[in-house]
Amino acid sequence: MKFYGELLVIILLLIANGRILIIKNAKKDSLVILSPLGVLLSIIQIFNWGLDAVTLLTLFLSILVLLSNFHALFRYSERLYIDHYSILMKVWSGITIIFAAALIAGTAFYAPVEYSNKDLGVKERLLRYEGSFRSGFEEASLIKSANLFVTEFKPDNAQEISTKDIVLLIPDKRADTYYYRPFLQYLAREGFTVVSADFFCSDCRWRHSIGDLKICRRFAMLTDWFLKNDKFWMQKEFYTYNITQELNELGKLAETLYGQNTRLFIITDVMATDAALDYMDKNPERVLGVYDLQTIPEYKTPGFGIICQSDILTASLLKQSRDKDGFYTKYIVMQTKKEIFKARNK
């Protein structure tokens, strides 16, 4: 859905400034309203999916298109006809048309590999909560903003493995649930109930800056890792403390959602491993095992999620190519499945 939203916005912006090639003088310039609509949709994309290179470039393009159409918007709001398109307007439009065309090509080239839950026989559910670690969490109504997002993937009833075990993924903060989605879908297809959670609480900050906001935390953490790698790893103990808080809350939430006898098999990805092992030591009756995805040699993007399918641009920065047919994702799922059964048979 993220890809299609980006593509829609860019195409609308291309039409907004490409109209100078088809609209003649003395006609009402109705298509100019696409320019403010493009800015609005770009902002919505960022709030839905967060900041990344494509959403930032799309927002930048939409602002350029809006500025180049400011005079035309004024004339349209006053119900005036077009006198002419100025030379400056044509130059601006030409630049943005080239920019939009290049952005469409780039967006299509780096399009993610996505799977339909229906085709895989998987059900997906998003649970929204609001609160804090100090006060606790409760379900957020539609009119309230949430700061805890729990995503559950389950197989169809006919495929579900009858057990009280829940597979719990703790995403690395250089990613979030979205960037593990192909892995979670295929793991659910194998018969497991899989849960992943993303916390954005005021009392669990990672950067103590605007980078803690939901829309830009991943972007900020990626920037830290790429540009300040030594400093990033120096904060490992701090990251462990934050994830310990998340695990304690998720343990309570699992009891509420699935019952007191529910056991957890915790999947980590670099950053959460120490916290998960400590949680297992303190709750041996609750935790079947802990499995760090980075221990799989074929997993080439540890800490970043399944980005060879979900974020091809970042994967290319790490010198990894698109996993078009999902071979490596399925292999990682099979290795994880083996570890789950091994933990159950102990």
Tab-separated table of N, CA and C in Angstrom, residues 15-33 68-73 75-76 80-94:
chain	number	residue	atom	x	y	z
A	15	ILE	N	0.568	15.322	-13.330
A	15	ILE	CA	-0.585	15.862	-14.066
A	15	ILE	C	-0.751	17.350	-13.775
A	16	ALA	N	-0.548	17.722	-12.488
A	16	ALA	CA	-0.744	19.118	-12.078
A	16	ALA	C	0.114	20.071	-12.889
A	17	ASN	N	1.367	19.723	-13.108
A	17	ASN	CA	2.231	20.612	-13.886
A	17	ASN	C	2.344	20.207	-15.347
A	18	GLY	N	1.980	18.985	-15.664
A	18	GLY	CA	1.975	18.559	-17.057
A	18	GLY	C	0.810	19.135	-17.841
A	19	ARG	N	-0.139	19.742	-17.135
A	19	ARG	CA	-1.333	20.298	-17.799
A	19	ARG	C	-0.989	21.436	-18.759
A	20	ILE	N	0.152	22.089	-18.545
A	20	ILE	CA	0.499	23.209	-19.429
A	20	ILE	C	0.726	22.738	-20.864
A	21	LEU	N	0.927	21.428	-21.022
A	21	LEU	CA	1.133	20.876	-22.356
A	21	LEU	C	-0.176	20.629	-23.082
A	22	ILE	N	-1.287	20.589	-22.317
A	22	ILE	CA	-2.570	20.241	-22.941
A	22	ILE	C	-3.634	21.326	-22.822
A	23	ILE	N	-3.523	22.213	-21.813
A	23	ILE	CA	-4.542	23.246	-21.619
A	23	ILE	C	-4.156	24.499	-22.400
A	24	LYS	N	-5.094	25.021	-23.150
A	24	LYS	CA	-4.862	26.231	-23.933
A	24	LYS	C	-5.316	27.462	-23.160
A	25	ASN	N	-5.052	28.634	-23.720
A	25	ASN	CA	-5.465	29.873	-23.091
A	25	ASN	C	-6.986	30.009	-23.036
A	26	ALA	N	-7.413	30.845	-22.125
A	26	ALA	CA	-8.834	31.193	-21.981
A	26	ALA	C	-9.698	30.018	-21.550
A	27	LYS	N	-9.121	29.092	-20.827
A	27	LYS	CA	-9.893	27.994	-20.248
A	27	LYS	C	-9.716	27.995	-18.748
A	28	LYS	N	-10.718	27.522	-18.065
A	28	LYS	CA	-10.622	27.467	-16.612
A	28	LYS	C	-9.627	26.384	-16.200
A	29	ASP	N	-8.708	26.748	-15.310
A	29	ASP	CA	-7.588	25.877	-14.951
A	29	ASP	C	-7.941	25.005	-13.748
A	30	SER	N	-8.863	24.052	-13.922
A	30	SER	CA	-9.346	23.238	-12.799
A	30	SER	C	-8.285	22.289	-12.262
A	31	LEU	N	-7.396	21.835	-13.119
A	31	LEU	CA	-6.393	20.856	-12.684
A	31	LEU	C	-5.392	21.433	-11.692
A	32	VAL	N	-5.386	22.763	-11.528
A	32	VAL	CA	-4.445	23.372	-10.598
A	32	VAL	C	-4.713	22.943	-9.152
A	33	ILE	N	-5.926	22.498	-8.861
A	33	ILE	CA	-6.242	22.086	-7.493
A	33	ILE	C	-5.485	20.808	-7.103
A	68	SER	N	5.061	26.659	-7.713
A	68	SER	CA	5.004	27.025	-9.130
A	68	SER	C	3.583	27.321	-9.591
A	69	ASN	N	2.605	26.856	-8.825
A	69	ASN	CA	1.203	27.064	-9.201
A	69	ASN	C	0.493	28.101	-8.332
A	70	PHE	N	1.260	28.813	-7.528
A	70	PHE	CA	0.635	29.753	-6.589
A	70	PHE	C	-0.226	30.790	-7.313
A	71	HIS	N	0.305	31.373	-8.386
A	71	HIS	CA	-0.453	32.390	-9.135
A	71	HIS	C	-1.691	31.770	-9.779
A	72	ALA	N	-1.521	30.584	-10.355
A	72	ALA	CA	-2.660	29.914	-10.998
A	72	ALA	C	-3.744	29.561	-9.978
A	73	LEU	N	-3.328	29.179	-8.770
A	73	LEU	CA	-4.303	28.875	-7.715
A	73	LEU	C	-5.098	30.122	-7.334
A	75	ARG	N	-5.738	32.720	-9.237
A	75	ARG	CA	-6.672	33.027	-10.324
A	75	ARG	C	-7.859	32.060	-10.302
A	76	TYR	N	-7.588	30.797	-10.005
A	76	TYR	CA	-8.678	29.819	-9.962
A	76	TYR	C	-9.640	30.119	-8.811
A	80	LEU	N	-11.132	33.305	-12.222
A	80	LEU	CA	-10.620	34.018	-13.387
A	80	LEU	C	-10.120	33.020	-14.422
A	81	TYR	N	-10.175	33.413	-15.677
A	81	TYR	CA	-9.667	32.575	-16.743
A	81	TYR	C	-8.162	32.740	-16.881
A	82	ILE	N	-7.534	31.807	-17.550
A	82	ILE	CA	-6.097	31.859	-17.765
A	82	ILE	C	-5.795	32.919	-18.822
A	83	ASP	N	-4.921	33.851	-18.505
A	83	ASP	CA	-4.454	34.781	-19.526
A	83	ASP	C	-3.356	34.115	-20.356
A	84	HIS	N	-2.375	33.599	-19.657
A	84	HIS	CA	-1.281	32.887	-20.302
A	84	HIS	C	-0.434	32.236	-19.214
A	85	TYR	N	0.354	31.276	-19.617
A	85	TYR	CA	1.341	30.707	-18.719
A	85	TYR	C	2.638	31.476	-18.911
A	86	SER	N	3.170	32.012	-17.831
A	86	SER	CA	4.394	32.803	-17.925
A	86	SER	C	5.598	31.907	-18.236
A	87	ILE	N	6.679	32.536	-18.683
A	87	ILE	CA	7.913	31.802	-18.959
A	87	ILE	C	8.417	31.112	-17.687
A	88	LEU	N	8.338	31.852	-16.563
A	88	LEU	CA	8.787	31.270	-15.292
A	88	LEU	C	7.969	30.031	-14.940
A	89	MET	N	6.654	30.129	-15.160
A	89	MET	CA	5.773	28.991	-14.874
A	89	MET	C	6.152	27.789	-15.738
A	90	LYS	N	6.456	28.046	-16.999
A	90	LYS	CA	6.819	26.962	-17.907
A	90	LYS	C	8.151	26.326	-17.510
A	91	VAL	N	9.084	27.168	-17.068
A	91	VAL	CA	10.380	26.638	-16.622
A	91	VAL	C	10.203	25.778	-15.378
A	92	TRP	N	9.466	26.316	-14.384
A	92	TRP	CA	9.181	25.560	-13.163
A	92	TRP	C	8.499	24.238	-13.500
A	93	SER	N	7.508	24.311	-14.379
A	93	SER	CA	6.756	23.110	-14.739
A	93	SER	C	7.642	22.084	-15.422
A	94	GLY	N	8.523	22.584	-16.319
A	94	GLY	CA	9.436	21.658	-16.991
A	94	GLY	C	10.342	20.936	-16.011
